[in-house]
Amino acid sequence: MKSEYDVIFIGAGLGGLTAASLIAQKGKKVLVIDKHNIAGGYATNFKRKDFEFDVSLHSFDGVVKGGNSYKIIEASGVADKIEFLGHDTLYHYQCGDIDIKVKHQDIEGYKKQLVHYFPEEEGNIERLFSEADKNYKDMSGFLYSTKRFFLRIMATPLFYRRILKYEHYTVDDYFSRYTKNEKLKAALSAQWSYYGLPAKDLAFGYFSYPFIDYLRFGGYSIKGGSQKLSNALVDTIVEHGGEVQLASPVTKIVTNEKNKIIGIESKKTGFVRAKKIVSNISPYAVVSLTGDEQFDQKFKQNLKQLKPSISGFQVYLGLNCTLDKLGVKKDEYIRFFSPTLSQREQFDNLKNGNVFEDKTGWSINYFSNVDDSLVSPGKSSLGLFTLVGTSNWHSLSKMEYREKKQELTQVLIDKASKVLPGLVDHIEVCEAGTPRTMTKFTNNPGGAIYGFEQNIKQSGLFRRFPQKYPLKGLYQVGAWTFPGAGFIGTMLSAKILVDRYF
Amino acid sequence: MTYVVTDNCIQCKHTECVDICPADAFREGKNFIVIDPDECVDCGLCVPECPEEAIFAESELTTDDEHFLELNAELAKEWPLILEKLPPIEGYQSWSGKPNKLAHLER
């Protein structure tokens, strides 16, 4: 441990680790400090018996050599340390009579399936994707430009104009320019649970990059789980002279009388000096660590009005048989079930915890179909996932909490059993992550899994919670800030932060 | 692997660790709590919670503390489950940070 660093990162999540790696590679002395004893935030693994589970990753968009999203993997110095495994099936979507299997890097095949169900919409589908592709080019152009940041902003109205054009669009607004068909619009936003909001509320600007990135470049897992990515980032930081201090909760962000950042305090390290601090924890935690009085009214008022995202509930199952034995084909990976057409109705039910009837969307991830290194030979693993509201979890007594967790676990297993008869006879390991679990590990309020909700008021370059605080030397990275949540979102937020301020 | 409660807990027993444990692995005695190694899932969440810094990963135990691994396993078989946080032992302040409290352990 040194007594002074150029930059200290609070929180070893994907955003913090990526930014620390980018800055360490520039020769700066960095320290990453986290309360947990494992690096990665939501990008971690856990073990139960001989099963290893990836905590949060369902699908990492576009991380293939030559693809746009791979650039951030290369820039963060981990490209030769990790391996990505493509998903043969990007996803399998079912809603009423619609049954669509989207194949790996097969946008044309996907369009054909849409045309099969909506033949009268063929022209509209073509135009919708043609413009979405152009928008993706504008987005990528902006995000991966090597020009200085202010030049990029200046160039936006000319070269990346769709970023501004669709700034106020929801996903539904965008689709509605081309079609009135609600079924088609629901199918197009089949992955909406990845973004935590129904298409009618979700910001198109945030959704539009991964939307095309998934279809054109594919979805991926990280071989050995996302812990491998987090560990690889830690290695790169250390190789470049940086340090990662785990199991050390920061107790204070220290400022001087001029309102400038001068360092942090933790029980383990004592006072450590740095003129720049990057938060990879929630902005609420930043305010409480720094002291409420350090922030002006306008900032606090603004923070009060922002809405954190929804949380999630995932059941992790280790099975004593292969997936093949349950009738799951080797090329299957993720299945989205949407029992009703209205995403908003589903969302309202999810938010209020009404997930017990068959009224809300949920999904299955066949983890070991993509990565069998996570299980022993002859065994398999899968995940059952639903979004779930943040309330009604944190105030329960431990006994009530245990019951609720058990109850919801059973609901998801019952749903899955209808798709996979015989499932219950093969469960060797069953674990569940709840909104309360998310908070335990990350301190995120309510167990929010996507930072601030990605509605149009809270997304986009000019509306997302800023990367720079009103206090000199204090910055934000990760899901809470621009562009937003997700593996690629948080890694991109690190790139933008460093391009802009470091 | 498991996590292990050591000497510093004895006569203090803040029980901050109990609330955060996702595996309900803590067992309660009169003036000490232990972790059931069969239940512990190695998440390590309890470590920074303990105000007395009494909890360590098995692999990080000092030679002097190694016997606590066995003691935790043994007492976990006898003691009841604790699920809710309780107030610390009255007068814990006078015991906090004192070394070698094992002689005071009430079984």
Coordinates of C-alpha atoms in Angstrom, one line a residue:
Chain A
M1 CA 0.0 0.0 0.0
K2 CA 1.1 3.5 -0.8
S3 CA 0.0 6.6 1.0
E4 CA -0.9 8.4 -2.2
Y5 CA -2.4 7.5 -5.6
D6 CA -3.2 9.4 -8.7
V7 CA -6.7 8.0 -8.8
I8 CA -8.7 5.8 -6.3
F9 CA -11.7 3.8 -7.5
I10 CA -14.3 2.9 -4.9
G11 CA -16.0 -0.3 -6.0
A12 CA -14.4 -3.1 -8.0
G13 CA -17.4 -3.6 -10.3
L14 CA -16.9 -3.9 -14.1
G15 CA -17.0 -0.1 -14.6
G16 CA -14.4 0.6 -11.9
L17 CA -12.1 -2.2 -12.9
T18 CA -12.2 -1.3 -16.6
A19 CA -11.6 2.4 -15.9
A20 CA -8.8 1.5 -13.5
S21 CA -7.2 -0.7 -16.1
L22 CA -7.4 2.0 -18.8
I23 CA -5.9 4.6 -16.5
A24 CA -3.2 2.2 -15.1
Q25 CA -2.1 1.5 -18.7
K26 CA -1.5 5.3 -19.1
G27 CA 1.1 5.0 -16.3
K28 CA -1.0 6.5 -13.5
K29 CA -0.9 5.0 -10.0
V30 CA -4.3 3.6 -9.3
L31 CA -6.0 1.9 -6.3
V32 CA -9.2 0.0 -6.5
I33 CA -10.9 -0.6 -3.2
D34 CA -14.0 -2.7 -2.5
K35 CA -15.9 -3.9 0.6
H36 CA -16.3 -7.4 -0.8
N37 CA -13.6 -10.0 -0.8
I38 CA -14.1 -10.8 -4.5
A39 CA -13.6 -8.4 -7.3
G40 CA -16.2 -7.9 -10.0
G41 CA -19.4 -6.5 -8.5
Y42 CA -22.2 -8.3 -10.3
A43 CA -19.6 -9.8 -12.7
T44 CA -18.6 -12.6 -10.3
N45 CA -19.0 -16.3 -9.9
F46 CA -20.0 -18.4 -7.0
K47 CA -19.7 -22.2 -6.2
R48 CA -22.1 -24.6 -4.7
K49 CA -20.8 -28.2 -4.4
D50 CA -19.1 -28.9 -7.7
F51 CA -21.2 -26.4 -9.7
E52 CA -19.9 -23.0 -10.5
F53 CA -22.4 -20.2 -11.4
D54 CA -22.0 -16.9 -13.1
V55 CA -23.9 -14.4 -10.9
S56 CA -25.4 -12.1 -13.5
L57 CA -24.2 -12.5 -17.1
H58 CA -26.9 -13.7 -19.5
S59 CA -25.5 -12.5 -22.8
F60 CA -22.6 -10.2 -23.6
D61 CA -23.3 -8.5 -26.9
G62 CA -20.9 -8.2 -29.8
V63 CA -17.7 -9.2 -28.2
V64 CA -16.1 -10.8 -31.3
K65 CA -12.8 -9.9 -33.0
G66 CA -13.5 -7.2 -35.5
G67 CA -16.8 -6.2 -33.8
N68 CA -17.3 -2.8 -32.2
S69 CA -17.8 -4.0 -28.7
Y70 CA -14.6 -6.0 -28.8
K71 CA -12.6 -2.8 -29.0
I72 CA -13.3 -2.1 -25.3
I73 CA -12.1 -5.6 -24.4
E74 CA -8.9 -5.0 -26.3
A75 CA -8.5 -1.5 -24.8
S76 CA -8.9 -2.7 -21.3
G77 CA -6.0 -5.1 -21.8
V78 CA -7.8 -8.4 -21.3
A79 CA -8.3 -9.7 -24.9
D80 CA -5.7 -12.4 -24.6
K81 CA -6.6 -13.4 -21.1
I82 CA -10.2 -14.5 -21.6
E83 CA -12.2 -16.5 -24.1
F84 CA -15.7 -15.7 -25.3
L85 CA -18.2 -18.5 -26.2
G86 CA -20.8 -17.6 -28.8
H87 CA -24.5 -18.5 -28.2
D88 CA -25.7 -20.7 -31.1
T89 CA -29.2 -19.4 -30.4
L90 CA -29.2 -15.7 -29.4
Y91 CA -32.6 -16.2 -27.9
H92 CA -35.8 -18.2 -28.3
Y93 CA -39.0 -16.0 -27.9
Q94 CA -42.5 -17.3 -27.2
C95 CA -45.6 -15.2 -26.9
G96 CA -49.0 -16.7 -27.9
D97 CA -48.6 -18.2 -31.4
I98 CA -45.3 -16.4 -32.0
D99 CA -42.3 -18.7 -31.7
I100 CA -39.0 -17.2 -32.9
K101 CA -35.5 -18.7 -32.6
V102 CA -32.9 -16.1 -33.4
K103 CA -29.7 -17.7 -34.6
H104 CA -26.1 -16.5 -34.0
Q105 CA -25.2 -13.5 -36.2
D106 CA -28.2 -14.1 -38.4
I107 CA -30.1 -10.8 -38.7
E108 CA -31.4 -11.8 -42.1
G109 CA -32.8 -15.1 -40.8
Y110 CA -34.4 -13.2 -38.0
K111 CA -36.1 -10.8 -40.4
K112 CA -37.4 -13.7 -42.4
Q113 CA -39.0 -15.2 -39.3
L114 CA -40.6 -11.9 -38.5
V115 CA -41.9 -11.6 -42.1
H116 CA -43.3 -15.2 -41.8
Y117 CA -45.5 -14.1 -38.9
F118 CA -46.2 -10.6 -40.2
P119 CA -46.1 -10.9 -44.0
E120 CA -48.0 -7.6 -44.5
E121 CA -45.2 -5.8 -42.6
E122 CA -42.3 -6.9 -44.8
G123 CA -41.5 -3.4 -46.1
N124 CA -41.9 -1.9 -42.7
I125 CA -39.5 -4.4 -41.1
E126 CA -37.0 -3.8 -43.8
R127 CA -37.1 0.0 -43.3
L128 CA -37.1 -0.3 -39.5
F129 CA -33.8 -2.3 -39.6
S130 CA -32.2 -0.2 -42.3
E131 CA -32.6 2.9 -40.1
A132 CA -31.7 0.9 -36.9
D133 CA -28.4 -0.1 -38.7
K134 CA -27.7 3.5 -39.6
N135 CA -28.4 4.5 -36.0
Y136 CA -26.0 1.8 -34.7
K137 CA -23.3 3.2 -37.0
D138 CA -23.8 6.7 -35.6
M139 CA -23.7 5.3 -32.0
S140 CA -20.6 3.3 -32.6
G141 CA -19.0 6.2 -34.5
F142 CA -19.5 8.4 -31.5
L143 CA -18.6 5.8 -28.8
Y144 CA -15.4 4.5 -30.4
S145 CA -14.1 7.6 -32.0
T146 CA -10.5 8.3 -31.3
K147 CA -11.1 12.1 -31.6
R148 CA -10.9 14.2 -28.4
F149 CA -14.2 14.2 -26.5
F150 CA -15.3 17.8 -27.1
L151 CA -14.6 17.4 -30.8
R152 CA -16.8 14.4 -30.8
I153 CA -19.6 16.3 -29.2
M154 CA -19.1 19.1 -31.7
A155 CA -19.2 16.6 -34.6
T156 CA -22.4 14.9 -33.3
P157 CA -25.0 17.0 -35.2
L158 CA -23.1 16.3 -38.4
F159 CA -21.6 12.9 -38.2
Y160 CA -23.7 11.1 -35.5
R161 CA -26.9 13.0 -36.0
R162 CA -29.2 10.1 -35.1
I163 CA -28.0 10.2 -31.5
L164 CA -29.7 13.6 -31.2
K165 CA -32.6 12.7 -33.5
Y166 CA -33.8 9.8 -31.3
E167 CA -32.8 11.4 -28.0
H168 CA -36.4 11.7 -26.8
Y169 CA -37.7 8.4 -28.4
T170 CA -38.8 5.4 -26.4
V171 CA -38.2 2.1 -28.0
D172 CA -41.9 1.9 -28.8
D173 CA -41.8 5.4 -30.4
Y174 CA -39.1 4.2 -32.7
F175 CA -40.9 1.0 -33.7
S176 CA -44.2 2.9 -34.1
R177 CA -42.6 5.0 -36.9
Y178 CA -42.7 1.8 -38.9
T179 CA -45.5 -0.3 -37.7
K180 CA -48.7 -0.2 -35.7
N181 CA -48.7 -4.0 -35.0
E182 CA -48.4 -4.5 -31.2
K183 CA -47.4 -8.2 -31.6
L184 CA -44.6 -7.3 -33.9
K185 CA -43.4 -4.5 -31.6
A186 CA -43.4 -6.9 -28.7
A187 CA -41.4 -9.5 -30.7
L188 CA -38.9 -6.9 -31.7
S189 CA -38.3 -6.0 -28.0
A190 CA -38.2 -9.6 -26.8
Q191 CA -35.1 -8.9 -24.8
W192 CA -36.7 -6.1 -22.8
S193 CA -35.9 -7.7 -19.5
Y194 CA -32.2 -7.1 -20.2
Y195 CA -32.9 -3.4 -20.0
G196 CA -35.3 -3.5 -17.1
L197 CA -38.2 -1.5 -18.7
P198 CA -41.0 -2.2 -21.1
A199 CA -40.6 -0.8 -24.7
K200 CA -43.1 2.0 -24.1
D201 CA -40.8 3.4 -21.3
L202 CA -37.4 2.3 -22.4
A203 CA -35.0 4.9 -24.0
F204 CA -34.3 4.0 -27.6
G205 CA -30.9 5.6 -27.4
Y206 CA -29.8 3.1 -24.7
F207 CA -31.5 0.1 -26.3
S208 CA -30.5 0.7 -29.9
Y209 CA -26.8 -0.1 -29.7
P210 CA -27.1 -3.6 -28.1
F211 CA -30.3 -4.3 -30.1
I212 CA -28.3 -4.3 -33.4
D213 CA -25.0 -5.5 -31.7
Y214 CA -26.7 -8.7 -30.5
L215 CA -28.3 -9.4 -33.9
R216 CA -25.3 -8.6 -36.1
F217 CA -22.4 -9.8 -33.9
G218 CA -24.0 -12.2 -31.5
G219 CA -24.4 -12.9 -27.8
Y220 CA -21.6 -14.4 -25.7
S221 CA -20.6 -16.0 -22.4
I222 CA -17.2 -15.7 -20.9
K223 CA -15.5 -19.1 -20.6
G224 CA -15.3 -20.0 -16.9
G225 CA -17.9 -17.3 -16.0
S226 CA -17.6 -13.5 -15.7
Q227 CA -15.3 -13.8 -12.7
K228 CA -12.6 -14.6 -15.3
L229 CA -13.2 -11.1 -16.9
S230 CA -13.1 -9.4 -13.5
N231 CA -9.9 -11.3 -12.5
A232 CA -8.3 -10.5 -15.9
L233 CA -9.0 -6.8 -15.3
V234 CA -7.4 -7.1 -11.8
D235 CA -4.4 -8.8 -13.3
T236 CA -4.0 -6.0 -15.9
I237 CA -4.3 -3.3 -13.3
V238 CA -1.6 -5.1 -11.1
E239 CA 0.7 -5.6 -14.1
H240 CA 0.6 -1.9 -14.7
G241 CA 1.6 -1.1 -11.1
G242 CA -1.9 -0.6 -9.8
E243 CA -3.4 -2.1 -6.6
V244 CA -6.7 -3.8 -5.8
Q245 CA -7.6 -3.8 -2.1
L246 CA -10.5 -6.1 -1.3
A247 CA -12.6 -6.7 1.9
S248 CA -12.1 -3.0 2.8
P249 CA -15.2 -1.0 3.1
V250 CA -14.5 2.7 2.5
T251 CA -15.8 4.7 5.5
K252 CA -15.3 8.2 4.2
I253 CA -14.6 10.2 1.1
V254 CA -12.4 13.1 2.4
T255 CA -12.6 16.7 1.2
N256 CA -10.6 19.8 2.2
E257 CA -12.0 23.2 3.2
K258 CA -12.0 24.2 -0.5
N259 CA -14.4 21.4 -1.3
K260 CA -11.8 19.4 -3.2
I261 CA -11.3 15.7 -3.0
I262 CA -8.2 14.7 -1.0
G263 CA -8.6 11.0 -0.4
I264 CA -10.5 8.2 1.3
E265 CA -10.6 6.5 4.6
S266 CA -11.1 2.8 5.4
K267 CA -10.5 0.8 8.5
K268 CA -7.9 -1.4 6.8
T269 CA -6.0 1.3 5.0
G270 CA -6.5 4.4 7.1
F271 CA -6.4 7.7 5.2
V272 CA -5.1 7.3 1.6
R273 CA -4.5 10.4 -0.4
A274 CA -5.7 11.0 -4.0
K275 CA -6.8 14.1 -5.8
K276 CA -9.2 12.1 -8.0
I277 CA -11.7 9.6 -6.9
V278 CA -14.0 7.6 -9.2
S279 CA -17.1 6.0 -7.7
N280 CA -18.2 2.7 -8.9
I281 CA -20.8 2.5 -6.2
S282 CA -24.3 4.1 -6.1
P283 CA -24.4 7.9 -6.1
Y284 CA -26.5 7.7 -2.9
A285 CA -23.6 5.9 -1.2
V286 CA -21.2 8.6 -2.5
V287 CA -23.3 11.3 -0.9
S288 CA -23.4 9.5 2.4
L289 CA -19.7 8.8 2.4
T290 CA -18.7 12.3 1.5
G291 CA -21.3 14.0 3.7
D292 CA -24.5 15.5 2.7
E293 CA -23.4 19.0 3.4
Q294 CA -20.7 18.8 0.7
F295 CA -23.3 18.9 -2.1
D296 CA -25.4 21.8 -3.2
Q297 CA -29.2 21.8 -3.0
K298 CA -29.6 21.5 -6.8
F299 CA -27.6 18.4 -7.0
K300 CA -29.4 16.7 -4.0
Q301 CA -32.8 17.7 -5.4
N302 CA -31.9 16.2 -8.7
L303 CA -30.6 13.0 -7.1
K304 CA -33.8 12.7 -5.1
Q305 CA -35.9 12.9 -8.2
L306 CA -34.0 10.1 -10.1
K307 CA -35.5 6.6 -10.1
P308 CA -33.4 3.5 -9.5
S309 CA -34.0 0.5 -11.7
I310 CA -36.0 -2.6 -10.9
S311 CA -34.3 -5.6 -9.3
G312 CA -34.2 -9.2 -10.3
F313 CA -34.6 -12.7 -8.9
Q314 CA -32.6 -15.6 -10.3
V315 CA -32.8 -19.3 -9.4
Y316 CA -29.5 -21.1 -10.1
L317 CA -30.0 -24.9 -10.6
G318 CA -27.3 -27.6 -10.7
L319 CA -28.6 -30.8 -12.2
N320 CA -27.4 -34.3 -11.8
C321 CA -28.1 -35.1 -15.5
T322 CA -27.3 -33.5 -18.8
L323 CA -29.7 -31.0 -20.3
D324 CA -30.0 -33.4 -23.3
K325 CA -31.8 -35.8 -20.9
L326 CA -34.5 -33.1 -20.3
G327 CA -35.0 -32.7 -24.0
V328 CA -32.9 -29.5 -24.3
K329 CA -31.0 -29.4 -27.6
K330 CA -27.3 -28.4 -27.5
D331 CA -27.9 -25.2 -29.5
E332 CA -30.4 -23.8 -27.1
Y333 CA -29.3 -21.1 -24.7
I334 CA -31.8 -18.5 -23.6
R335 CA -35.6 -18.7 -23.7
F336 CA -37.9 -15.8 -23.1
F337 CA -41.5 -16.5 -22.1
S338 CA -44.1 -13.8 -22.5
P339 CA -47.5 -15.0 -21.3
T340 CA -49.3 -11.7 -22.2
L341 CA -48.7 -9.2 -25.0
S342 CA -48.5 -6.1 -22.9
Q343 CA -45.0 -5.5 -21.5
R344 CA -46.3 -2.6 -19.4
E345 CA -48.9 -4.8 -17.7
Q346 CA -46.2 -7.4 -17.0
F347 CA -43.9 -4.8 -15.7
D348 CA -46.4 -3.4 -13.3
N349 CA -47.0 -6.9 -12.0
L350 CA -43.3 -7.6 -11.7
K351 CA -42.7 -4.3 -9.9
N352 CA -45.4 -5.1 -7.3
G353 CA -44.2 -8.6 -6.9
N354 CA -47.2 -10.2 -8.5
V355 CA -45.3 -13.0 -10.1
F356 CA -47.2 -15.9 -8.8
E357 CA -49.7 -16.3 -11.6
D358 CA -48.8 -16.8 -15.2
K359 CA -49.0 -13.1 -16.1
T360 CA -45.4 -12.0 -16.2
G361 CA -42.4 -12.7 -18.5
W362 CA -39.5 -14.8 -17.3
S363 CA -36.6 -16.6 -18.9
I364 CA -34.4 -19.7 -18.8
N365 CA -30.7 -19.7 -19.4
Y366 CA -29.1 -23.0 -20.2
F367 CA -25.7 -22.1 -18.8
S368 CA -23.8 -25.4 -19.2
N369 CA -25.0 -25.7 -22.8
V370 CA -22.6 -22.9 -23.6
D371 CA -19.9 -23.5 -21.0
D372 CA -19.6 -27.0 -19.7
S373 CA -16.4 -26.1 -17.8
L374 CA -18.7 -24.8 -15.0
V375 CA -20.1 -28.3 -14.2
S376 CA -18.7 -31.8 -13.8
P377 CA -19.1 -34.3 -16.7
G378 CA -22.7 -35.7 -16.8
K379 CA -24.1 -32.7 -15.0
S380 CA -25.6 -29.4 -16.1
S381 CA -26.7 -26.0 -14.9
L382 CA -29.3 -23.5 -15.7
G383 CA -30.8 -20.3 -14.4
L384 CA -34.4 -19.1 -14.1
F385 CA -34.8 -15.3 -14.1
T386 CA -37.5 -12.8 -13.5
L387 CA -37.4 -9.0 -13.0
V388 CA -38.9 -8.1 -9.6
G389 CA -39.7 -4.9 -7.8
T390 CA -37.3 -3.5 -5.1
S391 CA -39.9 -3.1 -2.4
N392 CA -41.2 -5.7 0.0
W393 CA -37.9 -7.4 0.4
H394 CA -35.6 -5.4 2.6
S395 CA -37.9 -4.8 5.6
L396 CA -38.8 -8.5 6.2
S397 CA -37.5 -10.4 9.2
K398 CA -35.1 -13.1 8.3
M399 CA -37.7 -15.8 8.7
E400 CA -40.2 -14.0 6.6
Y401 CA -37.5 -13.4 4.0
R402 CA -36.5 -17.0 3.9
E403 CA -40.2 -18.0 3.3
K404 CA -40.6 -15.4 0.5
K405 CA -37.4 -16.5 -1.2
Q406 CA -38.5 -20.1 -1.0
E407 CA -41.9 -19.3 -2.3
L408 CA -40.7 -17.4 -5.3
T409 CA -38.0 -20.1 -6.0
Q410 CA -40.8 -22.6 -6.2
V411 CA -42.9 -20.5 -8.5
L412 CA -40.0 -20.3 -11.0
I413 CA -39.3 -24.0 -10.7
D414 CA -43.0 -24.8 -11.3
K415 CA -43.0 -22.6 -14.4
A416 CA -39.8 -24.3 -15.7
S417 CA -41.1 -27.8 -14.9
K418 CA -43.9 -27.2 -17.5
V419 CA -41.2 -26.6 -20.1
L420 CA -38.8 -29.2 -18.8
P421 CA -40.9 -32.2 -17.4
G422 CA -38.9 -34.2 -14.9
L423 CA -36.7 -31.2 -13.9
V424 CA -37.4 -31.5 -10.2
D425 CA -36.1 -35.0 -10.0
H426 CA -32.7 -33.9 -11.1
I427 CA -32.0 -30.9 -8.9
E428 CA -28.8 -31.3 -7.0
V429 CA -28.1 -27.7 -6.1
C430 CA -30.7 -24.9 -5.8
E431 CA -29.7 -21.3 -4.9
A432 CA -31.5 -18.1 -5.4
G433 CA -30.5 -14.4 -5.6
T434 CA -33.1 -11.9 -4.5
P435 CA -33.2 -8.1 -4.4
R436 CA -31.9 -8.4 -0.8
T437 CA -29.0 -10.5 -2.0
M438 CA -28.1 -7.8 -4.6
T439 CA -28.0 -5.2 -1.8
K440 CA -26.0 -7.4 0.5
F441 CA -23.2 -7.7 -2.0
T442 CA -23.3 -4.2 -3.6
N443 CA -25.2 -1.9 -1.3
N444 CA -27.2 -0.8 -4.3
P445 CA -30.5 0.7 -3.0
G446 CA -33.4 -1.7 -3.2
G447 CA -31.2 -4.2 -5.0
A448 CA -31.3 -2.2 -8.2
I449 CA -29.6 -4.3 -10.9
Y450 CA -29.4 -1.6 -13.7
G451 CA -28.4 1.6 -11.9
F452 CA -30.9 4.4 -12.6
E453 CA -33.9 3.3 -14.6
Q454 CA -33.3 3.6 -18.3
N455 CA -36.3 5.8 -19.1
I456 CA -35.9 8.7 -21.6
K457 CA -35.5 11.3 -18.8
Q458 CA -32.6 9.3 -17.3
S459 CA -30.8 8.1 -20.4
G460 CA -28.6 9.6 -23.0
L461 CA -25.5 11.7 -23.1
F462 CA -27.2 14.8 -21.6
R463 CA -29.7 13.2 -19.3
R464 CA -28.0 10.2 -17.7
F465 CA -26.6 10.9 -14.2
P466 CA -23.3 12.8 -15.0
Q467 CA -19.8 11.2 -14.8
K468 CA -18.6 14.3 -13.0
Y469 CA -19.8 15.4 -9.6
P470 CA -20.1 19.0 -8.6
L471 CA -17.1 18.4 -6.2
K472 CA -13.7 18.8 -7.8
G473 CA -12.0 15.5 -8.3
L474 CA -15.0 13.3 -7.9
Y475 CA -16.3 11.1 -10.8
Q476 CA -18.8 8.3 -11.4
V477 CA -18.5 5.2 -13.6
G478 CA -20.6 2.1 -14.1
A479 CA -24.3 1.4 -14.6
W480 CA -25.5 4.5 -12.7
T481 CA -24.0 6.8 -15.3
F482 CA -23.7 7.1 -19.1
P483 CA -24.5 5.1 -21.2
G484 CA -25.9 2.7 -18.5
A485 CA -26.2 -0.8 -17.2
G486 CA -25.1 -4.1 -18.7
F487 CA -21.6 -5.6 -19.2
I488 CA -21.0 -3.5 -22.3
G489 CA -22.7 -0.5 -20.8
T490 CA -20.5 -0.3 -17.8
M491 CA -17.3 -1.0 -19.7
L492 CA -18.3 1.7 -22.2
S493 CA -18.9 4.1 -19.3
A494 CA -15.3 3.5 -18.3
K495 CA -14.1 4.3 -21.8
I496 CA -16.1 7.5 -22.0
L497 CA -15.0 8.6 -18.6
V498 CA -11.4 8.1 -19.4
D499 CA -11.7 9.7 -22.9
R500 CA -13.4 12.6 -21.5
Y501 CA -11.7 13.4 -18.2
F502 CA -8.4 11.5 -17.9
Chain B
M1 CA -13.2 -23.8 2.6
T2 CA -15.2 -22.1 5.2
Y3 CA -15.0 -18.9 7.3
V4 CA -14.2 -19.2 11.0
V5 CA -15.1 -17.1 14.0
T6 CA -12.1 -16.6 16.3
D7 CA -11.2 -15.3 19.8
N8 CA -12.1 -11.7 19.3
C9 CA -15.8 -12.6 19.3
I10 CA -15.8 -14.1 22.8
Q11 CA -17.6 -11.9 25.4
C12 CA -18.6 -9.4 22.7
K13 CA -20.9 -11.2 20.3
H14 CA -22.2 -8.3 18.2
T15 CA -24.0 -10.6 15.8
E16 CA -23.7 -8.1 12.9
C17 CA -22.5 -11.1 10.9
V18 CA -25.8 -13.0 11.3
D19 CA -28.0 -10.6 9.4
I20 CA -25.8 -10.5 6.3
C21 CA -25.2 -14.2 6.0
P22 CA -27.0 -15.6 2.9
A23 CA -26.6 -19.2 4.0
D24 CA -27.8 -18.9 7.6
A25 CA -24.6 -20.5 8.7
F26 CA -24.2 -19.0 12.2
R27 CA -24.8 -20.9 15.5
E28 CA -25.2 -19.2 18.8
G29 CA -23.7 -19.9 22.2
K30 CA -23.9 -17.9 25.4
N31 CA -20.9 -15.6 24.7
F32 CA -19.6 -16.7 21.3
I33 CA -21.0 -17.5 17.9
V34 CA -19.6 -19.9 15.3
I35 CA -20.0 -20.7 11.7
D36 CA -21.2 -24.1 10.6
P37 CA -18.6 -25.2 8.0
D38 CA -21.2 -27.4 6.2
E39 CA -23.5 -24.4 5.7
C40 CA -20.9 -21.7 4.9
V41 CA -20.8 -20.8 1.2
D42 CA -17.5 -18.8 1.4
C43 CA -19.1 -15.6 0.3
G44 CA -17.1 -13.6 2.9
L45 CA -19.8 -11.0 3.5
C46 CA -19.6 -11.4 7.2
V47 CA -15.9 -10.4 7.4
P48 CA -16.2 -6.7 7.1
E49 CA -19.4 -6.7 9.2
C50 CA -17.7 -7.8 12.4
P51 CA -16.7 -4.8 14.6
E52 CA -14.2 -7.0 16.4
E53 CA -12.6 -8.3 13.3
A54 CA -13.1 -11.8 14.6
I55 CA -13.9 -13.6 11.3
F56 CA -11.3 -15.0 8.9
A57 CA -11.2 -17.3 5.9
E58 CA -9.9 -20.7 6.8
S59 CA -6.9 -20.1 4.5
E60 CA -6.1 -16.9 6.3
L61 CA -6.1 -18.2 9.9
T62 CA -2.9 -17.6 11.8
T63 CA -1.2 -20.6 13.3
D64 CA -2.3 -19.5 16.7
D65 CA -5.9 -19.4 15.6
E66 CA -6.0 -22.6 13.6
H67 CA -7.7 -24.5 16.4
F68 CA -10.8 -22.3 16.0
L69 CA -11.5 -24.1 12.7
E70 CA -12.2 -27.3 14.6
L71 CA -13.9 -25.5 17.5
N72 CA -16.4 -23.8 15.1
A73 CA -17.2 -27.2 13.5
E74 CA -17.6 -28.9 16.9
L75 CA -19.8 -26.2 18.5
A76 CA -21.9 -25.8 15.3
K77 CA -23.1 -29.3 15.9
E78 CA -24.3 -28.5 19.5
W79 CA -25.5 -24.9 19.3
P80 CA -28.8 -23.6 17.8
L81 CA -29.2 -21.6 14.7
I82 CA -29.2 -17.8 15.0
L83 CA -31.1 -15.9 12.3
E84 CA -31.7 -12.4 13.7
K85 CA -29.2 -9.8 14.9
L86 CA -29.2 -9.4 18.7
P87 CA -27.7 -6.6 20.9
P88 CA -24.1 -7.3 21.8
I89 CA -23.2 -8.7 25.2
E90 CA -23.6 -6.1 28.0
G91 CA -20.3 -4.7 29.0
Y92 CA -18.6 -5.9 25.8
Q93 CA -16.6 -2.7 25.8
S94 CA -14.3 -3.9 28.6
W95 CA -13.6 -7.1 26.6
S96 CA -13.2 -5.6 23.1
G97 CA -9.8 -6.2 21.7
K98 CA -8.5 -8.2 24.6
P99 CA -6.4 -11.2 23.6
N100 CA -6.8 -14.8 24.6
K101 CA -10.4 -14.9 25.8
L102 CA -10.9 -18.6 25.1
A103 CA -10.7 -19.5 28.8
H104 CA -13.9 -17.5 29.2
L105 CA -15.8 -19.4 26.6
E106 CA -19.1 -20.8 28.0
R107 CA -20.0 -24.0 26.2

